[in-house]
């Protein structure tokens, strides 16, 4: 029984408003009917945010938000837009925002502190690119420590996610040994729950969640199909 594991689905730039609503309704029925009490978080795109009628324990979060109540920040959303739907969970520091959207550690930590001060549940992502992994364990540790710069690692509503960049969306999952080793490094820096992310799928989720020091999974690609998500939750439950 692994039901205390945290399972999170990051839709990224996938799903529409309609398909997100259908997905959430189907997942909610599955969880309610099968007594799935695993904490499940869904991060749909902004356009899909709504006041969902949820019977199970599903929590809806956002993939990003700007550290403001409202204002002139073209293309961003702030607290006023989140409050409308009762959203109090946010993903910060995802590698795609760090590398593609060029968010700096300084900005990421500012965002973290702003949402922390408002009591948000923060899913905070860290993870090294391939060249750092190839440089060895010390280089990885230094890189991860830098990604925690300015972050209150004892924050009670913090959930950490270790997502090695080279494993995201590549089908190249980190081995259980590597996850265990890296999680131990991160656990020495924070005692908050620590998820693994990077090509998690039905075929490997059982093994990954059995790794000592792995408190759950943050899933991209394999979470986008409801059937695949349900398969993973069945494995988590069994
Ligand atoms: P994949 O599961 O597609 O590798 O993505 C992981 C991820 O980035 C979740 O935030």
CSV table of N, CA, C and O in Angstrom, one decimal, residues 86-152:
chain,number,residue,atom,x,y,z
A,86,UNK,N,-10.5,29.8,-6.1
A,86,UNK,CA,-10.0,29.2,-4.9
A,86,UNK,C,-8.7,28.4,-5.0
A,86,UNK,O,-8.4,27.4,-4.3
A,87,UNK,N,-7.8,28.9,-6.0
A,87,UNK,CA,-6.5,28.2,-6.2
A,87,UNK,C,-5.5,28.6,-5.1
A,87,UNK,O,-5.3,29.8,-5.0
A,88,UNK,N,-5.0,27.7,-4.4
A,88,UNK,CA,-3.9,28.0,-3.5
A,88,UNK,C,-2.7,27.1,-3.6
A,88,UNK,O,-2.0,26.8,-2.6
A,89,UNK,N,-2.5,26.6,-4.8
A,89,UNK,CA,-1.4,25.7,-5.1
A,89,UNK,C,-0.7,26.2,-6.4
A,89,UNK,O,-1.3,26.4,-7.4
A,90,UNK,N,0.6,26.3,-6.3
A,90,UNK,CA,1.4,26.8,-7.5
A,90,UNK,C,2.7,26.1,-7.6
A,90,UNK,O,3.3,25.6,-6.7
A,91,UNK,N,3.0,25.9,-8.9
A,91,UNK,CA,4.3,25.2,-9.3
A,91,UNK,C,5.3,26.3,-9.5
A,91,UNK,O,5.0,27.3,-10.3
A,92,UNK,N,6.4,26.2,-8.9
A,92,UNK,CA,7.5,27.3,-9.1
A,92,UNK,C,8.8,26.6,-9.4
A,92,UNK,O,9.1,25.5,-8.8
A,93,UNK,N,9.6,27.1,-10.3
A,93,UNK,CA,10.9,26.7,-10.6
A,93,UNK,C,11.0,25.5,-11.6
A,93,UNK,O,12.1,24.9,-11.7
A,94,UNK,N,9.9,25.2,-12.3
A,94,UNK,CA,10.0,24.1,-13.3
A,94,UNK,C,11.1,24.4,-14.3
A,94,UNK,O,11.3,25.6,-14.7
A,95,UNK,N,11.8,23.4,-14.7
A,95,UNK,CA,13.0,23.6,-15.6
A,95,UNK,C,12.6,24.2,-16.9
A,95,UNK,O,13.4,25.0,-17.5
A,96,UNK,N,11.3,24.0,-17.4
A,96,UNK,CA,10.9,24.6,-18.6
A,96,UNK,C,10.8,26.2,-18.5
A,96,UNK,O,11.1,26.9,-19.4
A,97,UNK,N,10.4,26.6,-17.3
A,97,UNK,CA,10.4,28.1,-17.0
A,97,UNK,C,11.8,28.6,-16.8
A,97,UNK,O,12.1,29.7,-17.2
A,98,UNK,N,12.6,27.8,-16.1
A,98,UNK,CA,14.0,28.2,-15.9
A,98,UNK,C,14.8,28.3,-17.3
A,98,UNK,O,15.4,29.4,-17.5
A,99,UNK,N,14.6,27.3,-18.1
A,99,UNK,CA,15.5,27.3,-19.3
A,99,UNK,C,14.8,27.9,-20.5
A,99,UNK,O,15.5,28.6,-21.3
A,100,UNK,N,13.6,27.6,-20.8
A,100,UNK,CA,12.9,28.2,-22.0
A,100,UNK,C,12.5,29.6,-21.7
A,100,UNK,O,12.7,30.5,-22.6
A,101,UNK,N,11.8,29.8,-20.6
A,101,UNK,CA,11.3,31.2,-20.3
A,101,UNK,C,12.4,32.1,-19.6
A,101,UNK,O,12.1,33.2,-19.3
A,102,UNK,N,13.5,31.5,-19.3
A,102,UNK,CA,14.7,32.2,-18.8
A,102,UNK,C,14.4,32.9,-17.4
A,102,UNK,O,14.9,34.0,-17.1
A,103,UNK,N,13.7,32.2,-16.6
A,103,UNK,CA,13.5,32.8,-15.2
A,103,UNK,C,14.7,32.6,-14.4
A,103,UNK,O,15.3,31.5,-14.4
A,104,UNK,N,15.2,33.6,-13.8
A,104,UNK,CA,16.4,33.6,-13.0
A,104,UNK,C,16.1,33.0,-11.6
A,104,UNK,O,14.9,33.1,-11.1
A,105,UNK,N,17.1,32.6,-10.9
A,105,UNK,CA,16.9,32.1,-9.5
A,105,UNK,C,16.4,33.2,-8.6
A,105,UNK,O,15.6,33.0,-7.7
A,106,UNK,N,16.9,34.5,-8.9
A,106,UNK,CA,16.5,35.6,-8.1
A,106,UNK,C,15.0,35.8,-8.2
A,106,UNK,O,14.3,36.0,-7.2
A,107,UNK,N,14.5,35.8,-9.5
A,107,UNK,CA,13.0,36.0,-9.7
A,107,UNK,C,12.2,34.8,-9.1
A,107,UNK,O,11.2,35.0,-8.5
A,108,UNK,N,12.7,33.6,-9.3
A,108,UNK,CA,12.1,32.4,-8.8
A,108,UNK,C,11.9,32.5,-7.3
A,108,UNK,O,10.9,32.2,-6.7
A,109,UNK,N,13.0,32.9,-6.6
A,109,UNK,CA,13.0,33.0,-5.1
A,109,UNK,C,12.0,34.1,-4.7
A,109,UNK,O,11.3,34.0,-3.6
A,110,UNK,N,12.0,35.2,-5.5
A,110,UNK,CA,11.0,36.3,-5.1
A,110,UNK,C,9.6,35.8,-5.2
A,110,UNK,O,8.8,36.0,-4.3
A,111,UNK,N,9.3,35.0,-6.3
A,111,UNK,CA,8.0,34.4,-6.5
A,111,UNK,C,7.7,33.5,-5.3
A,111,UNK,O,6.6,33.5,-4.8
A,112,UNK,N,8.6,32.7,-5.0
A,112,UNK,CA,8.4,31.7,-3.9
A,112,UNK,C,8.0,32.4,-2.6
A,112,UNK,O,7.1,32.1,-2.0
A,113,UNK,N,8.8,33.4,-2.3
A,113,UNK,CA,8.6,34.1,-1.0
A,113,UNK,C,7.2,34.8,-1.0
A,113,UNK,O,6.5,34.8,0.0
A,114,UNK,N,6.9,35.4,-2.1
A,114,UNK,CA,5.6,36.1,-2.3
A,114,UNK,C,4.4,35.1,-2.0
A,114,UNK,O,3.5,35.4,-1.2
A,115,UNK,N,4.5,34.0,-2.7
A,115,UNK,CA,3.4,33.0,-2.5
A,115,UNK,C,3.4,32.3,-1.1
A,115,UNK,O,2.4,31.9,-0.6
A,116,UNK,N,4.6,32.1,-0.6
A,116,UNK,CA,4.8,31.6,0.7
A,116,UNK,C,4.1,32.5,1.8
A,116,UNK,O,3.4,32.0,2.7
A,117,UNK,N,4.3,33.8,1.6
A,117,UNK,CA,3.8,34.7,2.6
A,117,UNK,C,2.2,34.7,2.5
A,117,UNK,O,1.6,35.2,3.4
A,118,UNK,N,1.7,34.2,1.4
A,118,UNK,CA,0.2,34.1,1.3
A,118,UNK,C,-0.3,32.7,1.6
A,118,UNK,O,-1.4,32.3,1.3
A,119,UNK,N,0.6,31.8,2.1
A,119,UNK,CA,0.2,30.5,2.6
A,119,UNK,C,0.0,29.5,1.5
A,119,UNK,O,-0.6,28.4,1.8
A,120,UNK,N,0.4,29.8,0.3
A,120,UNK,CA,0.2,28.8,-0.8
A,120,UNK,C,1.0,27.5,-0.6
A,120,UNK,O,2.0,27.4,0.0
A,121,UNK,N,0.4,26.4,-1.1
A,121,UNK,CA,1.1,25.1,-1.2
A,121,UNK,C,2.0,25.3,-2.5
A,121,UNK,O,1.5,25.6,-3.6
A,122,UNK,N,3.3,25.2,-2.3
A,122,UNK,CA,4.2,25.4,-3.4
A,122,UNK,C,4.9,24.1,-3.8
A,122,UNK,O,5.6,23.5,-2.9
A,123,UNK,N,4.7,23.7,-5.0
A,123,UNK,CA,5.5,22.6,-5.6
A,123,UNK,C,6.7,23.3,-6.2
A,123,UNK,O,6.6,24.1,-7.2
A,124,UNK,N,7.9,23.0,-5.6
A,124,UNK,CA,9.1,23.7,-6.1
A,124,UNK,C,10.1,22.7,-6.8
A,124,UNK,O,10.4,21.7,-6.2
A,125,UNK,N,10.4,23.0,-8.0
A,125,UNK,CA,11.2,22.0,-8.8
A,125,UNK,C,12.6,22.4,-8.9
A,125,UNK,O,13.0,23.5,-9.1
A,126,UNK,N,13.5,21.4,-8.8
A,126,UNK,CA,14.9,21.5,-9.0
A,126,UNK,C,15.4,20.3,-9.9
A,126,UNK,O,14.7,19.3,-9.9
A,127,UNK,N,16.5,20.5,-10.5
A,127,UNK,CA,17.0,19.3,-11.3
A,127,UNK,C,18.1,19.8,-12.3
A,127,UNK,O,18.0,20.9,-12.8
A,128,UNK,N,19.1,18.9,-12.5
A,128,UNK,CA,20.3,19.3,-13.2
A,128,UNK,C,20.2,19.0,-14.7
A,128,UNK,O,19.6,17.9,-15.1
A,129,UNK,N,20.8,19.8,-15.6
A,129,UNK,CA,20.9,19.4,-17.0
A,129,UNK,C,21.9,18.3,-17.2
A,129,UNK,O,22.7,18.0,-16.3
A,130,UNK,N,22.0,17.7,-18.4
A,130,UNK,CA,22.8,16.5,-18.6
A,130,UNK,C,24.3,16.8,-18.4
A,130,UNK,O,25.0,16.0,-17.8
A,131,UNK,N,24.8,18.0,-18.8
A,131,UNK,CA,26.2,18.3,-18.6
A,131,UNK,C,26.6,18.3,-17.2
A,131,UNK,O,27.8,18.0,-16.8
A,132,UNK,N,25.7,18.8,-16.3
A,132,UNK,CA,26.0,18.8,-14.9
A,132,UNK,C,26.0,17.4,-14.3
A,132,UNK,O,26.9,17.0,-13.6
A,133,UNK,N,25.1,16.6,-14.7
A,133,UNK,CA,25.0,15.2,-14.3
A,133,UNK,C,26.3,14.5,-14.7
A,133,UNK,O,26.9,13.7,-13.9
A,134,UNK,N,26.8,14.8,-15.9
A,134,UNK,CA,28.0,14.1,-16.4
A,134,UNK,C,29.2,14.6,-15.7
A,134,UNK,O,30.3,13.9,-15.7
A,135,UNK,N,29.1,15.8,-15.1
A,135,UNK,CA,30.3,16.3,-14.3
A,135,UNK,C,30.4,15.6,-13.0
A,135,UNK,O,31.4,15.9,-12.3
A,136,UNK,N,29.4,14.8,-12.5
A,136,UNK,CA,29.6,14.1,-11.3
A,136,UNK,C,28.7,14.6,-10.1
A,136,UNK,O,28.1,15.6,-10.2
A,137,UNK,N,28.7,13.8,-9.1
A,137,UNK,CA,27.8,14.0,-7.9
A,137,UNK,C,28.1,15.4,-7.2
A,137,UNK,O,27.1,16.0,-6.8
A,138,UNK,N,29.3,15.8,-7.1
A,138,UNK,CA,29.6,17.1,-6.5
A,138,UNK,C,29.0,18.2,-7.3
A,138,UNK,O,28.4,19.2,-6.7
A,139,UNK,N,29.1,18.1,-8.6
A,139,UNK,CA,28.6,19.2,-9.5
A,139,UNK,C,27.1,19.2,-9.4
A,139,UNK,O,26.5,20.3,-9.3
A,140,UNK,N,26.5,18.1,-9.3
A,140,UNK,CA,25.0,18.0,-9.2
A,140,UNK,C,24.6,18.6,-7.9
A,140,UNK,O,23.7,19.4,-7.8
A,141,UNK,N,25.3,18.3,-6.8
A,141,UNK,CA,24.9,18.8,-5.5
A,141,UNK,C,25.0,20.3,-5.5
A,141,UNK,O,24.1,21.0,-5.0
A,142,UNK,N,26.1,20.9,-6.0
A,142,UNK,CA,26.3,22.3,-6.1
A,142,UNK,C,25.2,23.0,-6.9
A,142,UNK,O,24.6,24.0,-6.5
A,143,UNK,N,24.8,22.4,-8.0
A,143,UNK,CA,23.8,22.9,-8.9
A,143,UNK,C,22.4,22.9,-8.2
A,143,UNK,O,21.7,23.9,-8.2
A,144,UNK,N,22.1,21.9,-7.5
A,144,UNK,CA,20.8,21.8,-6.7
A,144,UNK,C,20.8,22.8,-5.6
A,144,UNK,O,19.8,23.4,-5.3
A,145,UNK,N,21.9,22.9,-4.9
A,145,UNK,CA,22.0,23.9,-3.8
A,145,UNK,C,21.7,25.3,-4.3
A,145,UNK,O,21.0,26.1,-3.7
A,146,UNK,N,22.3,25.6,-5.5
A,146,UNK,CA,22.0,26.9,-6.1
A,146,UNK,C,20.6,27.2,-6.5
A,146,UNK,O,20.0,28.3,-6.4
A,147,UNK,N,19.9,26.1,-6.8
A,147,UNK,CA,18.5,26.2,-7.2
A,147,UNK,C,17.6,26.3,-5.9
A,147,UNK,O,16.4,26.6,-6.1
A,148,UNK,N,18.2,26.2,-4.8
A,148,UNK,CA,17.5,26.4,-3.5
A,148,UNK,C,17.8,27.7,-2.9
A,148,UNK,O,17.4,28.0,-1.8
A,149,UNK,N,18.7,28.5,-3.6
A,149,UNK,CA,19.1,29.8,-3.1
A,149,UNK,C,17.9,30.7,-2.9
A,149,UNK,O,17.1,30.9,-3.8
A,150,UNK,N,17.7,31.2,-1.7
A,150,UNK,CA,16.6,32.2,-1.4
A,150,UNK,C,15.3,31.5,-1.1
A,150,UNK,O,14.3,32.1,-1.0
A,151,UNK,N,15.3,30.1,-1.1
A,151,UNK,CA,14.1,29.4,-0.8
A,151,UNK,C,14.1,28.9,0.6
A,151,UNK,O,15.1,28.3,1.1
A,152,UNK,N,13.0,29.1,1.3
A,152,UNK,CA,12.8,28.6,2.7
A,152,UNK,C,12.5,27.1,2.6
A,152,UNK,O,11.3,26.7,2.4
